[in-house]
């Protein structure tokens, strides 16, 4: 049950894009077309899960024993950057179509605060390894969900009669704000779930 | 400290090793030519090719999605380098440059408001389309100069853009950014056969002139005393200035804006003055001529239209040869117009000037007797233009002869003649009559009775827009086996050597946006309801486009018996097939009507004045040029000739009135009667009078003109 609460919290209640405001650049950049949004979402799921798992291991078995926790940021960035490079090479070989579609956004994940943020949050919340991985999967799924929802809305916006000054990124930001408001509706669901399990 | 350093070192090293291994494991072979093509491209990322930058273009070239010559900025050299990488060959494309048409700066043009906003044309254009009254006027804030990636545009003193032809690579950035669409990309050969559109600035006289001479331009040159330049300006549009200077009816003078103030400028006498200046120098002042294209062309008929066609073909580098039936060139100009109106030394000087452009002439060559069109095509002429028919020389030279310029094409007159004399019509197996009306119907029935297999009447008119007599016959016609094609134009004819084989139809007035219906039918005899022979352009039919059916039996026509299709490895010899190509024929207010444009089928001109046949000659060459360049043969968008109304002014202000200069009438010689005889020529303007007259020109634009006093800037 705690795992379920963890998943729902990461996926909906504390959605990384809409309620923690991490990773807004790809949120607006890749959400113009559904197919790239799906591709980007999957890439983030892949990278974020892998990154969180590896950074957890680095934290527990290298940084903590050596007592150099202050190097967390540096070490994590190094690991994540290399990982994204690796993913890029892998995708190019294994899935050229996805590689073409994501184009410049793969390197963007390198310095993406969402990926880094989830890795750090997993440590800060003192999850164990399994929890960390589940937390990462749920967070990235939340990322993908928000991105795909946004792409769906923006594809419809293409046909809508948007006032000229608001076209493009402006209406995108307004949409994002409204979506964030909608996601606020999930607040408290975790407490209800907790109450439910206790009773 | 040491631990931390070692840890980071180790971590970095591990990652590096993993990445190094991954780069081997996941190595993707990338076409090395992409990098090579990238290096060959100029790297300006101007987007002129239609791809997002040079890298994207390189990938498109290597993957075969784009031509090696796609880069507009790099020009031919880049195309050659790219082609070398790709192992293909490219043909040299004619360089284009940006071309602007506005001539009056913001300071001199009529304003609708004073603009003080952002210094950018795109911003200014949002406000009533810019501060000028003229809808096609340059806003003058220099957006084109700012966006040019090659620094090829600067703004002149009057805030009009000046393009540096050395730097301009025709990337099209300025064309895309200019909100008034006053910049177009054009090449010098395009300019040679250019037709005005309503999107460019023209003076009323210039628009009225059938050939569109830049009249304000040459009068400005006269004002500046640069007579050679004036001749060059005229010859850009009219190769016969001496002749026009004497016998042109000068419709331009009737539209001269000066009429609104006093009298029209003596436009034609000024032309006569400079052309006589040229004749006085004994030399020929020639305008720009393009490099040889390596193509040879034939012009049949050496009258004013044929001379003009040959002149423009020579300027385009297509090595023309004129075939003239009469002993000397000139046609109506020589054999009809009297010497007192057009002295022969004037005519000879003018014709010598055209031959001087690089035109060969073969005189006393009668089509059908001394040479044939298929013979010319065989000889290697790539296009044959028929510019015959100001008068019907074949009737003059050989009375009774029934030679046809194009085998199978006959005038309705000849058939009616045969019918009247009760001779057989000889309508062949497949007969087509174009715009014949009731007489055509009679002939169709007679031909059907004579045994012609298929008889087709073609008209561009709709079925319900016919004289009632014809309408009444409609049902009977179907029963008699006569097909009537309503709302149909003829796009072209095809043949094999001296035989017509096919006719291509197209639906007239197709619904906008839909492909017009097209069809093709066999024919061997075509009848035109015209008084003169058609002006057609004939070229080799490209092998791959030829329809497979029908061609084979026809190529065994008697004339070519024994000659089979070439079966060697060499480039295939001409197999005898030809087709007509379309030329630019537009009716005022009407659309294009195919190659047999009404009211007189098959005529480009009505030849009512020499200036009109000059226009026809140039239009025929325009068709040939577009055909050679592989472009669609079409009229320009929004041509002035088709425009219902072109913006104009109805009054002029701040213009001081003056008298038109007139040439003095010849003084009667003492002792003779008080009149002048026909032998004596009417003199032209002298230099002083010409310079005075040139001052009177208002140097008009579309609505701008030269004012003696600058108006206060109106604000309303």
Short mmCIF file of N, CA, C and O in Angstrom, two decimals, chain B residues 577-694:
data_model
loop_
_atom_site.label_atom_id
_atom_site.label_comp_id
_atom_site.label_asym_id
_atom_site.label_seq_id
_atom_site.Cartn_x
_atom_site.Cartn_y
_atom_site.Cartn_z
N UNK B 577 9.59 12.72 -84.42
CA UNK B 577 8.41 13.23 -83.73
C UNK B 577 8.62 14.66 -83.27
O UNK B 577 9.68 15.01 -82.75
N UNK B 578 7.61 15.48 -83.46
CA UNK B 578 7.68 16.87 -83.01
C UNK B 578 6.38 17.24 -82.34
O UNK B 578 5.40 16.51 -82.41
N UNK B 579 6.41 18.36 -81.68
CA UNK B 579 5.17 18.87 -81.09
C UNK B 579 5.24 20.39 -81.05
O UNK B 579 6.32 20.97 -81.15
N UNK B 580 4.09 20.99 -80.92
CA UNK B 580 4.08 22.45 -80.79
C UNK B 580 4.32 22.78 -79.33
O UNK B 580 4.02 21.99 -78.45
N UNK B 581 4.89 23.95 -79.08
CA UNK B 581 4.98 24.39 -77.70
C UNK B 581 4.14 25.65 -77.55
O UNK B 581 3.95 26.41 -78.50
N UNK B 582 3.64 25.82 -76.34
CA UNK B 582 2.74 26.95 -76.14
C UNK B 582 3.52 28.25 -76.06
O UNK B 582 4.64 28.28 -75.59
N UNK B 583 2.91 29.29 -76.53
CA UNK B 583 3.49 30.62 -76.37
C UNK B 583 2.51 31.45 -75.56
O UNK B 583 1.40 31.05 -75.33
N UNK B 584 3.00 32.59 -75.14
CA UNK B 584 2.23 33.42 -74.23
C UNK B 584 1.18 34.20 -75.02
O UNK B 584 1.50 35.13 -75.74
N UNK B 585 -0.04 33.75 -74.96
CA UNK B 585 -1.11 34.46 -75.66
C UNK B 585 -2.17 34.79 -74.64
O UNK B 585 -2.80 33.91 -74.09
N UNK B 586 -2.34 36.03 -74.37
CA UNK B 586 -3.34 36.39 -73.38
C UNK B 586 -4.25 37.43 -73.99
O UNK B 586 -3.81 38.32 -74.70
N UNK B 587 -5.51 37.27 -73.68
CA UNK B 587 -6.46 38.27 -74.16
C UNK B 587 -6.68 39.26 -73.04
O UNK B 587 -6.71 38.87 -71.87
N UNK B 588 -6.87 40.54 -73.38
CA UNK B 588 -7.17 41.49 -72.31
C UNK B 588 -8.43 41.03 -71.58
O UNK B 588 -9.46 40.79 -72.22
N UNK B 589 -8.33 40.86 -70.29
CA UNK B 589 -9.49 40.47 -69.51
C UNK B 589 -9.85 39.01 -69.60
O UNK B 589 -10.74 38.54 -68.94
N UNK B 590 -9.11 38.25 -70.40
CA UNK B 590 -9.46 36.84 -70.55
C UNK B 590 -8.32 35.95 -70.17
O UNK B 590 -7.19 36.40 -70.01
N UNK B 591 -8.59 34.69 -70.05
CA UNK B 591 -7.54 33.75 -69.68
C UNK B 591 -6.77 33.30 -70.90
O UNK B 591 -6.92 33.84 -71.99
N UNK B 592 -5.92 32.31 -70.69
CA UNK B 592 -5.16 31.79 -71.81
C UNK B 592 -6.04 30.82 -72.59
O UNK B 592 -6.84 30.11 -72.03
N UNK B 593 -5.88 30.84 -73.86
CA UNK B 593 -6.80 30.10 -74.72
C UNK B 593 -6.08 29.05 -75.54
O UNK B 593 -6.54 28.69 -76.61
N UNK B 594 -4.93 28.61 -75.10
CA UNK B 594 -4.24 27.59 -75.86
C UNK B 594 -3.56 28.16 -77.07
O UNK B 594 -3.38 29.38 -77.19
N UNK B 595 -3.15 27.28 -78.00
CA UNK B 595 -2.35 27.78 -79.12
C UNK B 595 -3.21 28.32 -80.24
O UNK B 595 -2.70 28.93 -81.17
N UNK B 596 -4.51 28.09 -80.18
CA UNK B 596 -5.38 28.66 -81.21
C UNK B 596 -6.33 29.66 -80.59
O UNK B 596 -7.54 29.48 -80.53
N UNK B 597 -5.74 30.73 -80.07
CA UNK B 597 -6.50 31.73 -79.34
C UNK B 597 -7.51 32.42 -80.23
O UNK B 597 -7.14 32.89 -81.31
N UNK B 598 -8.76 32.52 -79.85
CA UNK B 598 -9.66 33.39 -80.58
C UNK B 598 -9.26 34.86 -80.37
O UNK B 598 -8.52 35.11 -79.43
N UNK B 599 -9.68 35.84 -81.12
CA UNK B 599 -10.65 35.70 -82.20
C UNK B 599 -10.06 35.12 -83.48
O UNK B 599 -10.80 34.62 -84.31
N UNK B 600 -8.75 35.20 -83.69
CA UNK B 600 -8.23 34.64 -84.93
C UNK B 600 -7.35 33.46 -84.57
O UNK B 600 -6.23 33.64 -84.10
N UNK B 601 -7.84 32.24 -84.76
CA UNK B 601 -7.12 31.07 -84.26
C UNK B 601 -5.70 31.01 -84.80
O UNK B 601 -5.46 31.20 -85.98
N UNK B 602 -4.78 30.75 -83.88
CA UNK B 602 -3.41 30.52 -84.30
C UNK B 602 -2.58 31.78 -84.44
O UNK B 602 -1.41 31.73 -84.78
N UNK B 603 -3.19 32.95 -84.15
CA UNK B 603 -2.44 34.19 -84.30
C UNK B 603 -2.03 34.69 -82.93
O UNK B 603 -2.83 34.74 -82.02
N UNK B 604 -0.76 35.05 -82.81
CA UNK B 604 -0.32 35.69 -81.58
C UNK B 604 -0.62 37.19 -81.69
O UNK B 604 -1.01 37.84 -80.74
N UNK B 605 -0.46 37.72 -82.88
CA UNK B 605 -0.66 39.16 -83.06
C UNK B 605 -1.82 39.41 -83.99
O UNK B 605 -2.26 38.53 -84.70
N UNK B 606 -2.31 40.63 -83.97
CA UNK B 606 -3.24 41.00 -85.02
C UNK B 606 -2.55 41.85 -86.08
O UNK B 606 -3.16 42.28 -87.03
N UNK B 607 -1.26 42.08 -85.89
CA UNK B 607 -0.42 42.74 -86.88
C UNK B 607 -1.00 44.07 -87.36
O UNK B 607 -0.81 44.45 -88.50
N UNK B 608 -1.74 44.77 -86.50
CA UNK B 608 -2.32 46.02 -87.00
C UNK B 608 -1.31 47.15 -86.96
O UNK B 608 -1.49 48.18 -87.59
N UNK B 609 -0.23 46.97 -86.21
CA UNK B 609 0.84 47.96 -86.22
C UNK B 609 2.14 47.24 -85.96
O UNK B 609 2.16 46.18 -85.33
N UNK B 610 3.23 47.81 -86.44
CA UNK B 610 4.52 47.14 -86.29
C UNK B 610 4.82 46.88 -84.81
O UNK B 610 5.36 45.84 -84.44
N UNK B 611 4.42 47.81 -83.95
CA UNK B 611 4.73 47.67 -82.53
C UNK B 611 4.03 46.44 -81.95
O UNK B 611 4.53 45.79 -81.04
N UNK B 612 2.87 46.07 -82.52
CA UNK B 612 2.16 44.89 -82.02
C UNK B 612 2.82 43.61 -82.49
O UNK B 612 2.83 42.61 -81.77
N UNK B 613 3.35 43.63 -83.73
CA UNK B 613 4.02 42.40 -84.16
C UNK B 613 5.35 42.24 -83.43
O UNK B 613 5.82 41.13 -83.24
N UNK B 614 5.95 43.34 -82.98
CA UNK B 614 7.16 43.24 -82.16
C UNK B 614 6.82 42.53 -80.85
O UNK B 614 7.52 41.62 -80.40
N UNK B 615 5.69 42.92 -80.27
CA UNK B 615 5.26 42.26 -79.03
C UNK B 615 5.05 40.77 -79.27
O UNK B 615 5.52 39.93 -78.50
N UNK B 616 4.38 40.42 -80.39
CA UNK B 616 4.13 39.01 -80.65
C UNK B 616 5.43 38.26 -80.81
O UNK B 616 5.58 37.14 -80.31
N UNK B 617 6.37 38.87 -81.53
CA UNK B 617 7.66 38.21 -81.73
C UNK B 617 8.32 37.91 -80.39
O UNK B 617 8.85 36.83 -80.18
N UNK B 618 8.25 38.87 -79.47
CA UNK B 618 8.90 38.66 -78.18
C UNK B 618 8.15 37.62 -77.35
O UNK B 618 8.76 36.82 -76.65
N UNK B 619 6.85 37.62 -77.46
CA UNK B 619 6.08 36.63 -76.69
C UNK B 619 6.36 35.22 -77.18
O UNK B 619 6.40 34.28 -76.40
N UNK B 620 6.52 35.08 -78.48
CA UNK B 620 6.84 33.76 -79.02
C UNK B 620 8.18 33.31 -78.44
O UNK B 620 8.34 32.17 -77.99
N UNK B 621 9.15 34.24 -78.38
CA UNK B 621 10.46 33.89 -77.85
C UNK B 621 10.36 33.58 -76.36
O UNK B 621 11.04 32.69 -75.85
N UNK B 622 9.48 34.28 -75.67
CA UNK B 622 9.29 33.99 -74.24
C UNK B 622 8.87 32.53 -74.04
O UNK B 622 9.38 31.83 -73.17
N UNK B 623 7.95 32.08 -74.92
CA UNK B 623 7.53 30.68 -74.85
C UNK B 623 8.70 29.74 -75.10
O UNK B 623 8.90 28.75 -74.40
N UNK B 624 9.51 30.08 -76.12
CA UNK B 624 10.65 29.23 -76.46
C UNK B 624 11.64 29.20 -75.30
O UNK B 624 12.15 28.14 -74.90
N UNK B 625 11.89 30.37 -74.70
CA UNK B 625 12.86 30.45 -73.60
C UNK B 625 12.38 29.61 -72.42
O UNK B 625 13.15 28.86 -71.81
N UNK B 626 11.09 29.71 -72.09
CA UNK B 626 10.57 28.94 -70.97
C UNK B 626 10.63 27.45 -71.29
O UNK B 626 10.89 26.62 -70.41
N UNK B 627 10.40 27.12 -72.53
CA UNK B 627 10.47 25.71 -72.95
C UNK B 627 11.91 25.19 -72.79
O UNK B 627 12.14 24.13 -72.23
N UNK B 628 12.88 25.98 -73.26
CA UNK B 628 14.28 25.57 -73.15
C UNK B 628 14.70 25.46 -71.69
O UNK B 628 15.48 24.59 -71.32
N UNK B 629 14.21 26.39 -70.87
CA UNK B 629 14.63 26.40 -69.46
C UNK B 629 13.89 25.33 -68.67
O UNK B 629 14.16 25.14 -67.49
N UNK B 630 12.95 24.65 -69.31
CA UNK B 630 12.21 23.61 -68.62
C UNK B 630 11.20 24.16 -67.63
O UNK B 630 10.78 23.48 -66.72
N UNK B 631 10.83 25.43 -67.82
CA UNK B 631 9.85 26.02 -66.91
C UNK B 631 8.45 25.83 -67.50
O UNK B 631 8.31 25.55 -68.68
N UNK B 632 7.46 26.02 -66.66
CA UNK B 632 6.09 25.99 -67.16
C UNK B 632 5.89 27.18 -68.08
O UNK B 632 6.31 28.29 -67.74
N UNK B 633 5.29 26.95 -69.24
CA UNK B 633 5.06 28.05 -70.15
C UNK B 633 3.77 28.73 -69.72
O UNK B 633 2.68 28.20 -69.90
N UNK B 634 3.92 29.87 -69.09
CA UNK B 634 2.74 30.52 -68.54
C UNK B 634 2.97 32.02 -68.52
O UNK B 634 4.10 32.48 -68.53
N UNK B 635 1.88 32.73 -68.50
CA UNK B 635 1.98 34.17 -68.38
C UNK B 635 2.37 34.49 -66.94
O UNK B 635 2.18 33.68 -66.04
N UNK B 636 2.94 35.68 -66.71
CA UNK B 636 3.32 36.03 -65.35
C UNK B 636 2.06 36.19 -64.49
O UNK B 636 0.98 36.42 -65.03
N UNK B 637 2.19 36.06 -63.17
CA UNK B 637 1.02 36.32 -62.33
C UNK B 637 0.62 37.80 -62.44
O UNK B 637 1.49 38.66 -62.51
N UNK B 638 -0.65 38.06 -62.46
CA UNK B 638 -1.21 39.41 -62.57
C UNK B 638 -0.59 40.24 -63.70
O UNK B 638 -0.03 41.30 -63.45
N UNK B 639 -0.64 39.79 -64.95
CA UNK B 639 -0.06 40.62 -66.01
C UNK B 639 -0.86 41.90 -66.21
O UNK B 639 -2.09 41.91 -66.03
N UNK B 640 -0.14 42.97 -66.56
CA UNK B 640 -0.81 44.27 -66.76
C UNK B 640 -1.85 44.15 -67.87
O UNK B 640 -2.93 44.72 -67.78
N UNK B 641 -1.55 43.37 -68.91
CA UNK B 641 -2.48 43.29 -70.04
C UNK B 641 -3.82 42.71 -69.63
O UNK B 641 -4.83 42.98 -70.26
N UNK B 642 -3.82 41.89 -68.57
CA UNK B 642 -5.08 41.28 -68.17
C UNK B 642 -5.82 42.09 -67.13
O UNK B 642 -6.98 41.84 -66.84
N UNK B 643 -5.11 43.05 -66.53
CA UNK B 643 -5.70 43.78 -65.41
C UNK B 643 -6.85 44.64 -65.91
O UNK B 643 -6.76 45.28 -66.95
N UNK B 644 -7.96 44.62 -65.18
CA UNK B 644 -9.10 45.45 -65.56
C UNK B 644 -8.73 46.91 -65.37
O UNK B 644 -8.91 47.74 -66.24
N UNK B 645 -8.20 47.22 -64.21
CA UNK B 645 -7.80 48.59 -63.96
C UNK B 645 -6.44 48.56 -63.29
O UNK B 645 -6.15 47.69 -62.49
N UNK B 646 -5.63 49.52 -63.65
CA UNK B 646 -4.36 49.70 -62.97
C UNK B 646 -4.45 51.05 -62.29
O UNK B 646 -5.01 52.00 -62.86
N UNK B 647 -3.95 51.09 -61.08
CA UNK B 647 -4.03 52.33 -60.31
C UNK B 647 -3.42 53.49 -61.10
O UNK B 647 -2.39 53.36 -61.73
N UNK B 648 -4.08 54.62 -61.10
CA UNK B 648 -3.60 55.77 -61.87
C UNK B 648 -4.07 57.04 -61.14
O UNK B 648 -4.80 56.97 -60.18
N UNK B 649 -3.65 58.18 -61.63
CA UNK B 649 -4.14 59.43 -61.05
C UNK B 649 -5.08 60.07 -62.07
O UNK B 649 -5.00 59.79 -63.27
N UNK B 650 -5.98 60.93 -61.61
CA UNK B 650 -6.87 61.59 -62.58
C UNK B 650 -6.64 63.08 -62.66
O UNK B 650 -7.37 63.79 -63.32
N UNK B 651 -5.62 63.56 -61.97
CA UNK B 651 -5.26 64.97 -62.11
C UNK B 651 -3.79 65.10 -61.74
O UNK B 651 -3.27 64.31 -60.96
N UNK B 652 -3.11 66.08 -62.33
CA UNK B 652 -1.74 66.35 -61.91
C UNK B 652 -1.69 67.73 -61.26
O UNK B 652 -2.42 68.64 -61.66
N UNK B 653 -0.85 67.85 -60.25
CA UNK B 653 -0.73 69.12 -59.55
C UNK B 653 0.71 69.58 -59.62
O UNK B 653 1.61 68.78 -59.74
N UNK B 654 0.88 70.89 -59.50
CA UNK B 654 2.22 71.48 -59.43
C UNK B 654 3.04 71.13 -60.66
O UNK B 654 4.19 70.75 -60.57
N UNK B 655 2.39 71.19 -61.82
CA UNK B 655 3.11 70.98 -63.06
C UNK B 655 2.92 72.24 -63.90
O UNK B 655 1.79 72.61 -64.19
N UNK B 656 4.03 72.88 -64.26
CA UNK B 656 3.94 74.09 -65.07
C UNK B 656 3.62 73.68 -66.51
O UNK B 656 4.20 72.73 -67.02
N UNK B 657 2.68 74.39 -67.13
CA UNK B 657 2.30 74.00 -68.49
C UNK B 657 3.36 74.45 -69.48
O UNK B 657 4.08 75.43 -69.28
N UNK B 658 3.45 73.72 -70.58
CA UNK B 658 4.42 74.06 -71.63
C UNK B 658 3.91 73.49 -72.94
O UNK B 658 3.00 72.66 -72.96
N UNK B 659 4.51 73.92 -74.03
CA UNK B 659 4.08 73.43 -75.35
C UNK B 659 4.93 72.27 -75.78
O UNK B 659 6.11 72.19 -75.47
N UNK B 660 4.28 71.40 -76.53
CA UNK B 660 4.99 70.27 -77.11
C UNK B 660 5.85 70.78 -78.26
O UNK B 660 5.41 71.61 -79.06
N UNK B 661 7.07 70.25 -78.32
CA UNK B 661 7.96 70.64 -79.43
C UNK B 661 7.49 69.93 -80.69
O UNK B 661 7.16 68.76 -80.67
N UNK B 662 7.49 70.68 -81.77
CA UNK B 662 7.10 70.07 -83.04
C UNK B 662 8.23 70.24 -84.04
O UNK B 662 8.89 71.27 -84.07
N UNK B 663 8.38 69.21 -84.86
CA UNK B 663 9.38 69.33 -85.93
C UNK B 663 8.85 70.32 -86.95
O UNK B 663 7.66 70.32 -87.24
N UNK B 664 9.70 71.20 -87.45
CA UNK B 664 9.22 72.14 -88.47
C UNK B 664 8.85 71.39 -89.74
O UNK B 664 9.53 70.45 -90.13
N UNK B 665 7.74 71.79 -90.35
CA UNK B 665 7.39 71.18 -91.63
C UNK B 665 8.43 71.63 -92.66
O UNK B 665 8.98 72.72 -92.55
N UNK B 666 8.71 70.76 -93.64
CA UNK B 666 9.73 71.16 -94.62
C UNK B 666 9.29 72.43 -95.34
O UNK B 666 8.13 72.60 -95.67
N UNK B 667 10.25 73.31 -95.52
CA UNK B 667 9.93 74.58 -96.20
C UNK B 667 9.75 74.32 -97.67
O UNK B 667 10.55 73.63 -98.28
N UNK B 668 8.69 74.87 -98.25
CA UNK B 668 8.53 74.72 -99.69
C UNK B 668 9.69 75.42 -100.41
O UNK B 668 10.09 76.51 -100.02
N UNK B 669 10.25 74.72 -101.36
CA UNK B 669 11.37 75.30 -102.08
C UNK B 669 10.85 76.46 -102.92
O UNK B 669 9.74 76.39 -103.43
N UNK B 670 11.63 77.49 -103.01
CA UNK B 670 11.22 78.66 -103.76
C UNK B 670 10.93 78.27 -105.21
O UNK B 670 11.66 77.48 -105.81
N UNK B 671 9.85 78.79 -105.71
CA UNK B 671 9.55 78.53 -107.11
C UNK B 671 8.58 77.39 -107.33
O UNK B 671 7.93 77.32 -108.35
N UNK B 672 8.48 76.48 -106.36
CA UNK B 672 7.52 75.38 -106.53
C UNK B 672 6.21 75.75 -105.86
O UNK B 672 6.10 76.79 -105.21
N UNK B 673 5.25 74.86 -105.99
CA UNK B 673 3.96 75.11 -105.34
C UNK B 673 4.15 75.08 -103.83
O UNK B 673 5.09 74.48 -103.32
N UNK B 674 3.18 75.67 -103.15
CA UNK B 674 3.32 75.83 -101.71
C UNK B 674 2.93 74.55 -100.95
O UNK B 674 2.17 74.58 -100.02
N UNK B 675 3.41 73.41 -101.37
CA UNK B 675 3.19 72.19 -100.60
C UNK B 675 4.40 71.28 -100.78
O UNK B 675 5.25 71.52 -101.63
N UNK B 676 4.45 70.28 -99.92
CA UNK B 676 5.62 69.40 -100.04
C UNK B 676 5.21 68.08 -100.64
O UNK B 676 4.08 67.63 -100.50
N UNK B 677 6.11 67.49 -101.33
CA UNK B 677 5.75 66.32 -102.11
C UNK B 677 6.03 65.07 -101.29
O UNK B 677 6.69 65.09 -100.27
N UNK B 678 5.50 63.99 -101.82
CA UNK B 678 5.60 62.71 -101.10
C UNK B 678 7.04 62.22 -100.99
O UNK B 678 7.37 61.47 -100.08
N UNK B 679 7.89 62.62 -101.93
CA UNK B 679 9.27 62.13 -101.89
C UNK B 679 10.03 62.74 -100.72
O UNK B 679 11.03 62.21 -100.27
N UNK B 680 9.56 63.91 -100.29
CA UNK B 680 10.32 64.61 -99.27
C UNK B 680 9.94 64.11 -97.89
O UNK B 680 8.76 63.96 -97.58
N UNK B 681 10.91 63.81 -97.12
CA UNK B 681 10.65 63.22 -95.82
C UNK B 681 10.31 64.29 -94.79
O UNK B 681 10.91 65.37 -94.79
N UNK B 682 9.40 63.95 -93.89
CA UNK B 682 9.12 64.86 -92.79
C UNK B 682 10.30 64.78 -91.82
O UNK B 682 10.66 63.69 -91.40
N UNK B 683 10.92 65.89 -91.49
CA UNK B 683 12.09 65.81 -90.62
C UNK B 683 11.69 65.53 -89.17
O UNK B 683 10.55 65.71 -88.79
N UNK B 684 12.68 65.11 -88.42
CA UNK B 684 12.45 64.87 -87.00
C UNK B 684 12.85 66.07 -86.17
O UNK B 684 13.17 67.13 -86.70
N UNK B 685 12.85 65.89 -84.85
CA UNK B 685 13.26 66.97 -83.94
C UNK B 685 14.77 67.14 -84.02
O UNK B 685 15.51 66.19 -84.22
N UNK B 686 15.23 68.38 -83.88
CA UNK B 686 16.68 68.56 -83.78
C UNK B 686 17.09 68.41 -82.31
O UNK B 686 16.24 68.30 -81.42
N UNK B 687 18.40 68.38 -82.08
CA UNK B 687 18.88 68.05 -80.74
C UNK B 687 18.34 69.01 -79.67
O UNK B 687 17.88 68.60 -78.62
N UNK B 688 18.37 70.28 -80.00
CA UNK B 688 17.94 71.29 -79.02
C UNK B 688 16.47 71.10 -78.63
O UNK B 688 16.12 71.08 -77.46
N UNK B 689 15.66 70.88 -79.70
CA UNK B 689 14.23 70.68 -79.44
C UNK B 689 14.02 69.40 -78.65
O UNK B 689 13.17 69.34 -77.75
N UNK B 690 14.79 68.36 -78.96
CA UNK B 690 14.65 67.09 -78.26
C UNK B 690 14.99 67.26 -76.79
O UNK B 690 14.29 66.75 -75.91
N UNK B 691 16.09 68.00 -76.51
CA UNK B 691 16.46 68.20 -75.11
C UNK B 691 15.39 69.00 -74.37
O UNK B 691 15.05 68.69 -73.23
N UNK B 692 14.81 69.99 -75.07
CA UNK B 692 13.74 70.79 -74.44
C UNK B 692 12.53 69.91 -74.17
O UNK B 692 11.92 69.95 -73.11
N UNK B 693 12.21 69.06 -75.16
CA UNK B 693 11.03 68.20 -75.03
C UNK B 693 11.23 67.18 -73.90
O UNK B 693 10.29 66.88 -73.15
N UNK B 694 12.46 66.70 -73.77
CA UNK B 694 12.70 65.68 -72.74
C UNK B 694 12.47 66.25 -71.34
O UNK B 694 12.15 65.52 -70.41
#
